[in-house]
Short mmCIF file of C-alpha atoms in Angstrom, two decimals:
data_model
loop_
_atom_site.label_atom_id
_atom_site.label_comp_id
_atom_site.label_asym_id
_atom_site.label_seq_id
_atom_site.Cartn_x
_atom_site.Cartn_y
_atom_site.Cartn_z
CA UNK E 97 18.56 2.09 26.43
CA UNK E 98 16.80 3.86 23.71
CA UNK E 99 14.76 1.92 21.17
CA UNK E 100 16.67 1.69 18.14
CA UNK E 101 13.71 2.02 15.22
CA UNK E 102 14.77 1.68 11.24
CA UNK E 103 12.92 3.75 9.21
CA UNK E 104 13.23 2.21 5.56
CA UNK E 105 14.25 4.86 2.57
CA UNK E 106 13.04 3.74 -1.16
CA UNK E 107 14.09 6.12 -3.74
CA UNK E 108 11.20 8.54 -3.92
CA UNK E 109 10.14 8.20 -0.41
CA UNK E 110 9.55 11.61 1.15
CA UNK E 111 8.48 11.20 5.26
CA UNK E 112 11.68 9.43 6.44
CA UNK E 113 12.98 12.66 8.04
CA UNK E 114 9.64 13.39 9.66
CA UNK E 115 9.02 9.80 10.72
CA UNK E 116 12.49 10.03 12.63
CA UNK E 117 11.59 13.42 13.76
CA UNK E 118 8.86 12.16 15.64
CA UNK E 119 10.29 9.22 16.81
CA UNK E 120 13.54 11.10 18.51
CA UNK E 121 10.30 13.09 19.97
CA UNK E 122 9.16 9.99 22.16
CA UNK E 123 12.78 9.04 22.76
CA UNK E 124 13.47 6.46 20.32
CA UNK E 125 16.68 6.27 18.21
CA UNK E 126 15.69 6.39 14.36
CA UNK E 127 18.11 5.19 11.90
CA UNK E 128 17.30 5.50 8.11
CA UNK E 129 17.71 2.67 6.55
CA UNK E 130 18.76 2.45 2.38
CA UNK E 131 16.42 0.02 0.72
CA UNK E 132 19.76 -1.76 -0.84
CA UNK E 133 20.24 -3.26 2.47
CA UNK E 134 19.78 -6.61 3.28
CA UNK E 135 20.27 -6.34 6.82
CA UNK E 136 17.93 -4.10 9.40
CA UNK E 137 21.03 -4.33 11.54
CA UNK E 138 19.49 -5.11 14.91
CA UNK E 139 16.79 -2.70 14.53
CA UNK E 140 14.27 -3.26 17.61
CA UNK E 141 11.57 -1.98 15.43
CA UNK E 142 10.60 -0.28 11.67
CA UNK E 143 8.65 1.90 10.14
CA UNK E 144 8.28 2.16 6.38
CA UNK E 145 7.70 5.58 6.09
CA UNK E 146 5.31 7.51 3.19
CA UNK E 147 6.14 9.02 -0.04
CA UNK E 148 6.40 7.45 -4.13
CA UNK E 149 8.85 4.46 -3.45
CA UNK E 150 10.41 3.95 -6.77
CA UNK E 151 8.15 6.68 -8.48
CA UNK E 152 4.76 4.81 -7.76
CA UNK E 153 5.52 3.10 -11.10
CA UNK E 154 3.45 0.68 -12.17
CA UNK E 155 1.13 0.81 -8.38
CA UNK E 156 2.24 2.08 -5.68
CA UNK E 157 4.65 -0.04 -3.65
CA UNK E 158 4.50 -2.61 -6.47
CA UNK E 159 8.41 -2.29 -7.34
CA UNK E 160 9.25 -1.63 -3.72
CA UNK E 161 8.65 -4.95 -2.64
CA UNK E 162 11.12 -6.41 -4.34
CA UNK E 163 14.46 -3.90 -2.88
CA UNK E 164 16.56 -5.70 -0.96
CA UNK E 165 15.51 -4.61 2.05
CA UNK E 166 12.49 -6.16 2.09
CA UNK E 167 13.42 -9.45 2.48
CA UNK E 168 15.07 -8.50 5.36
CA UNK E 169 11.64 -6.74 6.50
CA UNK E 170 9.73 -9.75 5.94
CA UNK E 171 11.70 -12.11 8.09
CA UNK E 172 11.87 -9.30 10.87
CA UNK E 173 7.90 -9.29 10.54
CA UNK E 174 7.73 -13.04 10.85
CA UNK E 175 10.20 -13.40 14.01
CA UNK E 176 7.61 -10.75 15.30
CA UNK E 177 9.05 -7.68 15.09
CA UNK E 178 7.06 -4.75 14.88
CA UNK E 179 6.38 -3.37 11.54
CA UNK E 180 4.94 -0.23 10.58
CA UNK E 181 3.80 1.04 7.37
CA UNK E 182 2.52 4.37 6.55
CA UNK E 183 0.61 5.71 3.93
CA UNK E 184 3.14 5.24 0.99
CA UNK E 185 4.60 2.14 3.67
CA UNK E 186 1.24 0.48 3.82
CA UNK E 187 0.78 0.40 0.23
CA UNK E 188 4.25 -1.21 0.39
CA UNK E 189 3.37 -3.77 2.73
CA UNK E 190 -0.09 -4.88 1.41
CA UNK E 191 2.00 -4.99 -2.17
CA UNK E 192 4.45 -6.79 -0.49
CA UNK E 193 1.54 -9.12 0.94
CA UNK E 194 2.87 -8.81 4.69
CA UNK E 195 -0.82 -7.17 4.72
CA UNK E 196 -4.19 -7.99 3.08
CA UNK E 197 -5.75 -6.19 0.65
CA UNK E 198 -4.96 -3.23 -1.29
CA UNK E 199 -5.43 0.39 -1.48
CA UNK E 200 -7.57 1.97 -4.51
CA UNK E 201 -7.81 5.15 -5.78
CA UNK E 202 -9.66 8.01 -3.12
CA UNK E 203 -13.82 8.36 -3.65
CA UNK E 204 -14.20 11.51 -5.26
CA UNK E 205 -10.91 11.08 -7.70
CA UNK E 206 -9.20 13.55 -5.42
CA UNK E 207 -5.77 13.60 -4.14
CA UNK E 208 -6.27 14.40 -0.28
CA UNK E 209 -4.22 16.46 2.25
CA UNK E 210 -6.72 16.83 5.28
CA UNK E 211 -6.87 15.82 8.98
CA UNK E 212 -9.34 13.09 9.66
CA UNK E 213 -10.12 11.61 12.64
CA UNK E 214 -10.15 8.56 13.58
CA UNK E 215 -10.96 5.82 16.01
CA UNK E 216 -8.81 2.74 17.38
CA UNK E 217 -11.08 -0.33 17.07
CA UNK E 218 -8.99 -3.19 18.38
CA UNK E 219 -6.13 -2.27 20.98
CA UNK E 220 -4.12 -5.54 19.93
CA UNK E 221 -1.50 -4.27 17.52
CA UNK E 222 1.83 -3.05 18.31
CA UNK E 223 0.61 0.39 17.37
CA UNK E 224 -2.50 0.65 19.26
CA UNK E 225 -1.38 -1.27 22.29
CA UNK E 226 -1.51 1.38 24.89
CA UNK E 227 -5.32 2.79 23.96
CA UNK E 228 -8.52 2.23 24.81
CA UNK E 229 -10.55 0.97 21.94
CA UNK E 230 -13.20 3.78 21.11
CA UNK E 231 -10.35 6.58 21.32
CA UNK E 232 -10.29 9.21 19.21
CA UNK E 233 -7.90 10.59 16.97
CA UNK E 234 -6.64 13.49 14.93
CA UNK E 235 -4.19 11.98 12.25
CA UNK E 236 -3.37 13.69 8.75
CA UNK E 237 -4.23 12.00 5.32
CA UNK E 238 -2.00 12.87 2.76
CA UNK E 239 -2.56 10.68 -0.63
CA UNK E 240 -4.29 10.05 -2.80
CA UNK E 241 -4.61 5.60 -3.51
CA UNK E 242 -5.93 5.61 0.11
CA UNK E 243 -9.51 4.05 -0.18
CA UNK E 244 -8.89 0.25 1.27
CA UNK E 245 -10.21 -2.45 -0.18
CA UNK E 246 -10.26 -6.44 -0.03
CA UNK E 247 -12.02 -9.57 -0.76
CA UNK E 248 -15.37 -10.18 0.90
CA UNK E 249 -13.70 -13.27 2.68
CA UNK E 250 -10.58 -11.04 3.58
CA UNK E 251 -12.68 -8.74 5.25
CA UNK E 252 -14.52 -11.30 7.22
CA UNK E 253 -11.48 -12.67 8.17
CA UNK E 254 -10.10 -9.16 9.65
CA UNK E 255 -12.82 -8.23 11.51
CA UNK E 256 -13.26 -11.96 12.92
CA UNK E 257 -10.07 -12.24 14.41
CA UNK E 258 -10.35 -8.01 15.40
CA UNK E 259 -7.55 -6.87 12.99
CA UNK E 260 -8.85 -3.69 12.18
CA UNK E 261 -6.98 -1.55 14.16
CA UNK E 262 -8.06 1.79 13.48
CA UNK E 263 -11.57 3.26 11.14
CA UNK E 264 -12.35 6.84 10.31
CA UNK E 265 -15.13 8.46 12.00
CA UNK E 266 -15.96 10.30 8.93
CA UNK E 267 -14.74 7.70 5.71
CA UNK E 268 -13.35 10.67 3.40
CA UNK E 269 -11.95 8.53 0.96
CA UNK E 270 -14.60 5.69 0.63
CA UNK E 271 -12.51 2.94 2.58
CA UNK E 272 -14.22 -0.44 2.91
CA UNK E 273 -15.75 -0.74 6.45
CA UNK E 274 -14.48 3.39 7.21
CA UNK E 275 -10.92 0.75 7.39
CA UNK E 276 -7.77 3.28 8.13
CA UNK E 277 -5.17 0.31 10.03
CA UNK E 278 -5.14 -3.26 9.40
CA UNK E 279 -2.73 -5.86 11.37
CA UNK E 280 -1.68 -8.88 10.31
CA UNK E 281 -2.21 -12.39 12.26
CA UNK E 282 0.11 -11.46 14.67
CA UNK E 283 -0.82 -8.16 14.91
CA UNK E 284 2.91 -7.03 15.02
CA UNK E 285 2.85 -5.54 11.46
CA UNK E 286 0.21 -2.67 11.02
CA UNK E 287 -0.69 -0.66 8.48
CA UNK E 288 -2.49 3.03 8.03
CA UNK E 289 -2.97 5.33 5.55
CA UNK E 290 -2.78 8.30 8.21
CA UNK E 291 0.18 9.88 9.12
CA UNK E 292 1.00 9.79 13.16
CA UNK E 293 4.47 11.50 12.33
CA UNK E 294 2.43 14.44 11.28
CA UNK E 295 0.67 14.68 14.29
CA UNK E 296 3.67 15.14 16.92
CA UNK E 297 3.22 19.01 17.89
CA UNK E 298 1.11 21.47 18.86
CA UNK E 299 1.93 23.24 16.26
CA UNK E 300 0.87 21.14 13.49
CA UNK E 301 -2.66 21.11 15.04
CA UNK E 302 -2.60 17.51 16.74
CA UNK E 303 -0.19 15.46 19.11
CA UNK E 304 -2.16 12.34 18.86
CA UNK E 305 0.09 10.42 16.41
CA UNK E 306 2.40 10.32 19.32
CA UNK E 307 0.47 8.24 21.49
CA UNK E 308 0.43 5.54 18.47
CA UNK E 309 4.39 5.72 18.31
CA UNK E 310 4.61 5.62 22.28
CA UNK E 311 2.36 2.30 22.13
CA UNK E 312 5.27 0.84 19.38
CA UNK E 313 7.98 1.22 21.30
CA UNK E 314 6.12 -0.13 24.66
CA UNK E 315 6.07 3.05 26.41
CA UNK E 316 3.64 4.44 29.06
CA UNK E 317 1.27 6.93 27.23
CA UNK E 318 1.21 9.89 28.37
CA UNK T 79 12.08 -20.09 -29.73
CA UNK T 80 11.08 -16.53 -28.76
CA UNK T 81 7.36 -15.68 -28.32
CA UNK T 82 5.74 -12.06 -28.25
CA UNK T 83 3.48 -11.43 -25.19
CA UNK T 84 0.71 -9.17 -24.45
CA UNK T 85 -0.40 -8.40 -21.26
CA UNK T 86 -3.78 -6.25 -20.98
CA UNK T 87 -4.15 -5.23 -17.34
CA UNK T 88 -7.47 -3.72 -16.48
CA UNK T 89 -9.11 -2.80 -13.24
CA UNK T 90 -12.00 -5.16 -11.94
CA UNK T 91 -15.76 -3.99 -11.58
CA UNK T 92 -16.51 -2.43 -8.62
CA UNK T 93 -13.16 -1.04 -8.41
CA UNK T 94 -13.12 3.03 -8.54
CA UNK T 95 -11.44 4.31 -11.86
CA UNK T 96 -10.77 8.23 -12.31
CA UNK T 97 -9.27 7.92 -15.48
CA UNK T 98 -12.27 6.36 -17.21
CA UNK T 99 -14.68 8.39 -15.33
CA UNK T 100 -12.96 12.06 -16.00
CA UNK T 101 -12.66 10.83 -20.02
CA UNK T 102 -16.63 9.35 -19.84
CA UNK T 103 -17.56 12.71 -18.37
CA UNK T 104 -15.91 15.05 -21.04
CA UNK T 105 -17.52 12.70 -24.05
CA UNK T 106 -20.24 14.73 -24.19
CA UNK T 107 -18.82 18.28 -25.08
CA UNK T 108 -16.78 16.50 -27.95
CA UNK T 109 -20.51 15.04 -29.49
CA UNK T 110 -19.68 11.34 -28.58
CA UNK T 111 -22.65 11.35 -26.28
CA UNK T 112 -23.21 7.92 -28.57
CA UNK T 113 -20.23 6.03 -26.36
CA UNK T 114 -20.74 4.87 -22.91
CA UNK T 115 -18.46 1.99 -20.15
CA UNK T 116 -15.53 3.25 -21.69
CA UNK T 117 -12.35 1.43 -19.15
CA UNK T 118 -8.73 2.26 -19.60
CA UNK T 119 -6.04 -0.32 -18.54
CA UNK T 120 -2.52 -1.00 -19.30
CA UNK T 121 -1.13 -2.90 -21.65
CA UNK T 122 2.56 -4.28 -21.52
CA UNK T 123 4.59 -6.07 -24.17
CA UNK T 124 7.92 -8.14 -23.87
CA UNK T 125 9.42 -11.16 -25.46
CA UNK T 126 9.67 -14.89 -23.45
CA UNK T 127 12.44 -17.23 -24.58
CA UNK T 128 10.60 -20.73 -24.03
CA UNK T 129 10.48 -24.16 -25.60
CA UNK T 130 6.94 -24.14 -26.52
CA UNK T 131 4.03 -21.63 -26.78
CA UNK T 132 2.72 -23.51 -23.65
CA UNK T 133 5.73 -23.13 -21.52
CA UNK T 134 5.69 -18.58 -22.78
CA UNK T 135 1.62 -18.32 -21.67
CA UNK T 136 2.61 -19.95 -18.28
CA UNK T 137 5.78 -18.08 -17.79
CA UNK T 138 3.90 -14.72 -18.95
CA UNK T 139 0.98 -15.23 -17.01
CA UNK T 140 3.16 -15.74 -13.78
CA UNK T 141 4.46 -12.19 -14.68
CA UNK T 142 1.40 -11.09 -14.93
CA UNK T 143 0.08 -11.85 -11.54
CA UNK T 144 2.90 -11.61 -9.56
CA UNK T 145 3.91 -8.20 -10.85
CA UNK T 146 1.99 -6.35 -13.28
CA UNK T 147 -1.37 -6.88 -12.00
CA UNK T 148 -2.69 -7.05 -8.56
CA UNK T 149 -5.16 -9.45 -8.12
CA UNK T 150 -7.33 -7.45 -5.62
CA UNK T 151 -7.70 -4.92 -7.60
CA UNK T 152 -6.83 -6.13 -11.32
CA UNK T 153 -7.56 -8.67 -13.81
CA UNK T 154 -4.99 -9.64 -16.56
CA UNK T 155 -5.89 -10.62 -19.77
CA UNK T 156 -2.28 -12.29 -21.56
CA UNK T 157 -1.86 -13.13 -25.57
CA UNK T 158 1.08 -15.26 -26.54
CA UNK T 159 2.40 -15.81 -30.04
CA UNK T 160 5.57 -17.31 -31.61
CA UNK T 161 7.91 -14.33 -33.00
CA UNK T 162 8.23 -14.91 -36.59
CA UNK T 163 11.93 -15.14 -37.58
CA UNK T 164 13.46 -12.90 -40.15
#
Protein backbone atom coordinates (compact mmCIF):
# COMPACT_ATOMS: atom_id res chain seq x y z
CA UNK A 1 0.00 0.00 0.00
CA UNK A 2 1.05 3.44 -0.82
CA UNK A 3 2.62 5.65 1.83
CA UNK A 4 0.13 7.98 2.97
CA UNK A 5 2.39 11.43 3.59
CA UNK A 6 0.55 14.79 5.13
CA UNK A 7 1.82 17.70 3.80
CA UNK A 8 0.84 20.55 6.40
CA UNK A 9 -0.93 23.91 4.79
CA UNK A 10 -0.47 27.29 7.02
CA UNK A 11 -2.17 30.18 5.54
CA UNK A 12 0.48 31.71 3.33
CA UNK A 13 2.26 28.58 2.58
CA UNK A 14 2.97 28.29 -1.14
CA UNK A 15 4.90 24.59 -2.02
CA UNK A 16 2.12 22.27 -0.73
CA UNK A 17 1.00 21.48 -4.31
CA UNK A 18 4.56 20.92 -5.47
CA UNK A 19 5.59 18.98 -2.38
CA UNK A 20 2.59 16.53 -3.22
CA UNK A 21 3.51 16.71 -6.78
CA UNK A 22 6.63 15.17 -6.13
CA UNK A 23 5.66 12.88 -3.72
CA UNK A 24 2.73 11.17 -6.07
CA UNK A 25 6.09 11.12 -8.38
CA UNK A 26 7.83 8.39 -6.09
CA UNK A 27 4.48 6.77 -5.41
CA UNK A 28 3.44 8.10 -2.21
CA UNK A 29 -0.13 9.31 -1.41
CA UNK A 30 0.04 13.12 -0.33
CA UNK A 31 -2.77 14.52 1.55
CA UNK A 32 -2.80 18.30 2.43
CA UNK A 33 -3.36 18.81 5.61
CA UNK A 34 -5.23 22.38 7.09
CA UNK A 35 -3.16 23.69 9.94
CA UNK A 36 -6.65 23.88 12.08
CA UNK A 37 -6.34 20.24 12.48
CA UNK A 38 -5.53 18.57 15.42
CA UNK A 39 -5.29 15.26 14.06
CA UNK A 40 -2.58 14.05 11.16
CA UNK A 41 -5.15 11.33 10.68
CA UNK A 42 -2.90 8.29 10.40
CA UNK A 43 -0.48 9.96 8.26
CA UNK A 44 2.65 7.49 7.86
CA UNK A 45 4.76 10.48 7.35
CA UNK A 46 4.82 14.70 6.90
CA UNK A 47 6.28 17.20 5.32
CA UNK A 48 5.84 20.85 6.24
CA UNK A 49 6.16 22.28 3.08
CA UNK A 50 7.77 26.07 2.17
CA UNK A 51 6.20 29.35 1.72
CA UNK A 52 5.19 32.61 4.48
CA UNK A 53 3.10 30.55 7.09
CA UNK A 54 0.92 33.13 8.58
CA UNK A 55 2.61 36.04 6.53
CA UNK A 56 6.18 35.54 8.13
CA UNK A 57 4.84 37.95 10.78
CA UNK A 58 6.77 38.65 13.43
CA UNK A 59 9.82 35.68 12.16
CA UNK A 60 9.23 33.32 10.11
CA UNK A 61 7.42 30.27 11.47
CA UNK A 62 7.13 32.14 14.78
CA UNK A 63 3.11 32.19 14.71
CA UNK A 64 3.01 28.85 12.95
CA UNK A 65 4.01 26.97 15.78
CA UNK A 66 1.32 27.58 17.67
CA UNK A 67 -1.77 26.26 14.80
CA UNK A 68 -3.32 23.48 15.90
CA UNK A 69 -1.73 21.24 13.94
CA UNK A 70 1.32 21.39 15.43
CA UNK A 71 0.68 19.83 18.43
CA UNK A 72 -0.38 17.08 16.62
CA UNK A 73 3.10 17.31 14.63
CA UNK A 74 5.02 17.32 17.68
CA UNK A 75 3.68 14.18 19.24
CA UNK A 76 3.93 12.42 15.71
CA UNK A 77 7.74 13.59 15.85
CA UNK A 78 8.19 12.20 19.32
CA UNK A 79 6.46 8.62 18.66
CA UNK A 80 9.11 8.79 15.77
CA UNK A 81 7.47 9.61 12.90
CA UNK A 82 9.21 11.12 10.20
CA UNK A 83 9.09 14.79 9.92
CA UNK A 84 10.12 16.95 7.25
CA UNK A 85 10.49 20.56 7.04
CA UNK A 86 11.38 22.61 4.15
CA UNK A 87 12.62 25.86 3.70
CA UNK A 88 9.56 27.90 5.03
CA UNK A 89 8.88 24.15 7.14
CA UNK A 90 12.28 24.23 8.69
CA UNK A 91 11.98 27.64 9.89
CA UNK A 92 8.72 26.25 11.34
CA UNK A 93 10.22 23.49 13.06
CA UNK A 94 13.39 25.13 14.56
CA UNK A 95 10.60 27.96 15.75
CA UNK A 96 8.66 25.33 16.91
CA UNK A 97 11.94 23.92 18.72
CA UNK A 98 11.41 20.25 17.25
CA UNK A 99 14.92 21.52 15.72
CA UNK A 100 17.91 23.52 17.04
CA UNK A 101 18.83 26.66 16.09
CA UNK A 102 17.47 29.19 13.87
CA UNK A 103 17.69 30.57 10.49
CA UNK A 104 19.06 34.32 9.95
CA UNK A 105 18.84 36.51 7.32
CA UNK A 106 21.04 35.32 3.79
CA UNK A 107 24.97 36.82 3.67
CA UNK A 108 24.83 39.35 1.17
CA UNK A 109 21.13 40.77 2.30
CA UNK A 110 19.79 39.04 -0.77
CA UNK A 111 16.71 37.12 -1.24
CA UNK A 112 17.96 33.89 -3.19
CA UNK A 113 16.36 31.73 -5.96
CA UNK A 114 19.42 29.57 -7.22
CA UNK A 115 20.39 25.86 -7.40
CA UNK A 116 23.10 24.93 -4.99
CA UNK A 117 24.58 21.89 -4.50
CA UNK A 118 24.97 20.10 -1.89
CA UNK A 119 26.43 17.19 -0.02
CA UNK A 120 24.80 14.51 2.46
CA UNK A 121 27.12 14.36 5.50
CA UNK A 122 25.52 11.82 7.80
CA UNK A 123 23.21 9.07 6.08
CA UNK A 124 21.22 8.62 9.50
CA UNK A 125 18.09 10.67 9.01
CA UNK A 126 14.93 9.59 7.57
CA UNK A 127 15.73 11.77 4.60
CA UNK A 128 19.14 10.77 3.80
CA UNK A 129 18.79 7.13 4.68
CA UNK A 130 19.31 5.55 1.35
CA UNK A 131 22.75 7.66 0.34
CA UNK A 132 26.09 7.40 0.64
CA UNK A 133 27.54 10.12 2.75
CA UNK A 134 29.80 12.32 0.36
CA UNK A 135 26.90 12.36 -2.39
CA UNK A 136 26.25 15.10 -4.24
CA UNK A 137 23.37 17.09 -4.88
CA UNK A 138 21.55 19.58 -7.02
CA UNK A 139 18.68 21.08 -4.79
CA UNK A 140 17.05 24.67 -5.34
CA UNK A 141 17.27 27.53 -2.66
CA UNK A 142 14.52 29.68 -2.73
CA UNK A 143 14.47 32.28 0.41
CA UNK A 144 15.75 34.48 1.70
CA UNK A 145 16.17 33.85 6.16
CA UNK A 146 18.21 30.78 5.04
CA UNK A 147 21.74 31.35 6.65
CA UNK A 148 21.65 28.72 9.81
CA UNK A 149 22.79 29.53 12.83
CA UNK A 150 23.10 28.19 16.59
CA UNK A 151 24.85 28.30 19.80
CA UNK A 152 28.50 27.29 19.91
CA UNK A 153 27.42 24.34 22.27
CA UNK A 154 24.43 23.52 19.85
CA UNK A 155 26.70 23.12 17.17
CA UNK A 156 29.05 20.91 19.01
CA UNK A 157 26.36 18.95 19.99
CA UNK A 158 25.13 18.34 16.18
CA UNK A 159 28.11 17.49 14.75
CA UNK A 160 29.05 15.14 17.86
CA UNK A 161 26.27 12.99 17.63
CA UNK A 162 26.50 13.42 13.31
CA UNK A 163 23.20 15.40 12.94
CA UNK A 164 24.11 17.40 10.18
CA UNK A 165 22.58 15.80 7.51
CA UNK A 166 23.30 17.68 4.56
CA UNK A 167 26.16 21.05 3.92
CA UNK A 168 26.54 23.09 0.78
CA UNK A 169 29.52 22.61 -1.26
CA UNK A 170 29.58 26.19 -2.05
CA UNK A 171 27.86 28.13 1.42
CA UNK A 172 25.85 30.88 -0.71
CA UNK A 173 24.10 32.18 2.06
CA UNK A 174 26.78 32.21 4.90
CA UNK A 175 25.30 29.10 6.88
CA UNK A 176 27.24 28.14 10.01
CA UNK A 177 29.49 25.10 9.22
CA UNK A 178 28.17 25.37 5.05
CA UNK A 179 24.88 23.63 7.46
CA UNK A 180 21.81 23.04 4.80
CA UNK A 181 19.84 19.80 7.01
CA UNK A 182 19.88 19.30 10.60
CA UNK A 183 18.10 16.16 12.44
CA UNK A 184 17.02 16.00 15.63
CA UNK A 185 18.15 13.24 18.37
CA UNK A 186 16.33 10.79 16.71
CA UNK A 187 17.10 11.77 13.51
CA UNK A 188 13.42 11.19 12.37
CA UNK A 189 12.65 14.97 12.04
CA UNK A 190 14.97 16.82 9.48
CA UNK A 191 15.20 19.98 8.37
CA UNK A 192 16.65 21.91 5.01
CA UNK A 193 16.48 25.01 3.59
CA UNK A 194 16.67 23.41 -0.06
CA UNK A 195 13.89 22.40 -1.86
CA UNK A 196 13.93 18.45 -3.04
CA UNK A 197 10.28 18.99 -4.44
CA UNK A 198 11.87 21.30 -6.89
CA UNK A 199 14.21 18.96 -8.03
CA UNK A 200 11.80 16.01 -9.31
CA UNK A 201 12.22 16.38 -13.29
CA UNK A 202 14.34 16.69 -15.91
CA UNK A 203 12.90 19.45 -16.80
CA UNK A 204 13.47 21.62 -13.93
CA UNK A 205 17.25 20.94 -14.35
CA UNK A 206 17.75 18.25 -11.45
CA UNK A 207 16.01 14.91 -10.26
CA UNK A 208 18.06 14.62 -7.20
CA UNK A 209 15.46 15.82 -4.64
CA UNK A 210 13.82 12.59 -5.46
CA UNK A 211 16.28 10.36 -4.13
CA UNK A 212 15.84 12.36 -0.63
CA UNK A 213 11.92 11.70 -0.79
CA UNK A 214 12.55 7.94 -1.93
CA UNK A 215 14.91 7.56 1.30
CA UNK A 216 11.57 9.04 3.50
CA UNK A 217 9.30 6.78 2.53
CA UNK A 218 11.90 3.65 2.78
CA UNK A 219 12.13 3.01 -0.78
CA UNK A 220 14.98 1.50 -2.90
CA UNK A 221 16.76 4.46 -4.68
CA UNK A 222 16.89 4.32 -7.84
CA UNK B 1 -4.13 46.77 38.52
CA UNK B 2 -3.15 47.16 34.85
CA UNK B 3 0.52 47.82 33.94
CA UNK B 4 1.91 49.21 30.49
CA UNK B 5 4.72 47.05 28.97
CA UNK B 6 7.45 47.64 26.62
CA UNK B 7 9.16 45.16 24.91
CA UNK B 8 12.39 46.29 22.81
CA UNK B 9 13.46 43.30 20.73
CA UNK B 10 16.78 43.68 19.06
CA UNK B 11 19.01 41.31 17.19
CA UNK B 12 22.24 40.01 19.07
CA UNK B 13 25.92 40.84 17.88
CA UNK B 14 27.18 38.73 15.49
CA UNK B 15 23.87 38.24 14.08
CA UNK B 16 23.57 39.59 10.24
CA UNK B 17 21.17 42.69 10.03
CA UNK B 18 20.19 44.15 6.43
CA UNK B 19 18.08 46.67 7.70
CA UNK B 20 20.74 48.46 9.74
CA UNK B 21 23.37 47.85 7.26
CA UNK B 22 21.34 49.22 3.96
CA UNK B 23 20.28 52.50 6.37
CA UNK B 24 24.28 52.75 7.75
CA UNK B 25 25.30 52.60 4.12
CA UNK B 26 23.00 55.43 2.70
CA UNK B 27 24.08 57.87 5.88
CA UNK B 28 26.58 59.20 4.03
CA UNK B 29 24.81 60.79 0.91
CA UNK B 30 22.32 62.48 3.46
CA UNK B 31 25.73 64.27 5.37
CA UNK B 32 25.32 62.12 8.60
CA UNK B 33 28.70 60.63 7.91
CA UNK B 34 28.96 61.84 11.88
CA UNK B 35 26.62 58.57 12.97
CA UNK B 36 27.91 55.13 13.01
CA UNK B 37 26.42 51.19 14.87
CA UNK B 38 23.16 52.37 14.12
CA UNK B 39 20.70 48.78 15.03
CA UNK B 40 17.02 48.66 14.34
CA UNK B 41 14.77 46.31 16.45
CA UNK B 42 11.21 46.05 17.29
CA UNK B 43 9.47 47.35 19.81
CA UNK B 44 5.97 46.01 21.05
CA UNK B 45 3.54 47.49 23.54
CA UNK B 46 0.47 45.86 25.38
CA UNK B 47 -1.15 46.09 28.73
CA UNK B 48 -0.76 43.05 31.66
CA UNK B 49 -3.57 42.78 34.20
CA UNK B 50 -1.45 41.61 37.38
CA UNK B 51 -1.47 42.05 41.13
CA UNK B 52 1.79 43.67 41.43
CA UNK B 53 4.43 45.30 39.15
CA UNK B 54 6.48 42.11 39.99
CA UNK B 55 3.96 39.60 38.94
CA UNK B 56 3.48 42.16 35.00
CA UNK B 57 7.67 42.09 34.45
CA UNK B 58 7.50 38.24 34.94
CA UNK B 59 4.41 37.66 32.98
CA UNK B 60 5.80 40.16 30.16
CA UNK B 61 9.09 38.84 30.08
CA UNK B 62 7.66 35.21 29.55
CA UNK B 63 6.00 36.85 26.44
CA UNK B 64 8.88 38.08 25.50
CA UNK B 65 10.91 34.99 25.19
CA UNK B 66 8.56 32.62 24.32
CA UNK B 67 7.11 34.63 21.46
CA UNK B 68 8.37 37.87 20.47
CA UNK B 69 11.95 37.24 20.61
CA UNK B 70 13.96 34.28 19.73
CA UNK B 71 16.61 33.68 21.90
CA UNK B 72 19.14 32.44 19.25
CA UNK B 73 18.94 35.13 17.46
CA UNK B 74 17.37 38.02 19.75
CA UNK B 75 17.72 39.72 22.94
CA UNK B 76 14.69 41.41 24.69
CA UNK B 77 14.95 44.29 26.62
CA UNK B 78 11.15 44.66 28.73
CA UNK B 79 9.95 48.03 30.76
CA UNK B 80 7.00 47.65 33.05
CA UNK B 81 5.02 50.44 34.65
CA UNK B 82 1.68 50.76 36.52
CA UNK B 83 -1.07 52.46 34.09
CA UNK B 84 -2.10 55.54 35.76
CA UNK B 85 -5.91 55.59 36.24
CA UNK B 86 -8.06 58.32 34.89
Amino acid sequence: MAARVGVVVFPGTNCEHDVAAALALVGATPELLWHGLRDLGGVDAVVVPGGFAHGDYLRPGALARFSPVMGAVARFAADGGPVVGICNGFQVLTEAGLLPGALQKNRGLRFMCVPSVVTVTSSRSVLTSGLEVGTELVLPLNNFDGSYVCAPETLEELVAEDRVVLRYRDNPNGSLDDIAGICNRGANVVGLMPHPERASSELLGSVDGLVLLRSLLSLPVA
Amino acid sequence: MRFAARVEVRLRPGIADPESATIERALPALGFDDVGKLATGRSFRFEIEAESEARARERAEALATRLLANPVMEDAAVSVSPVESP
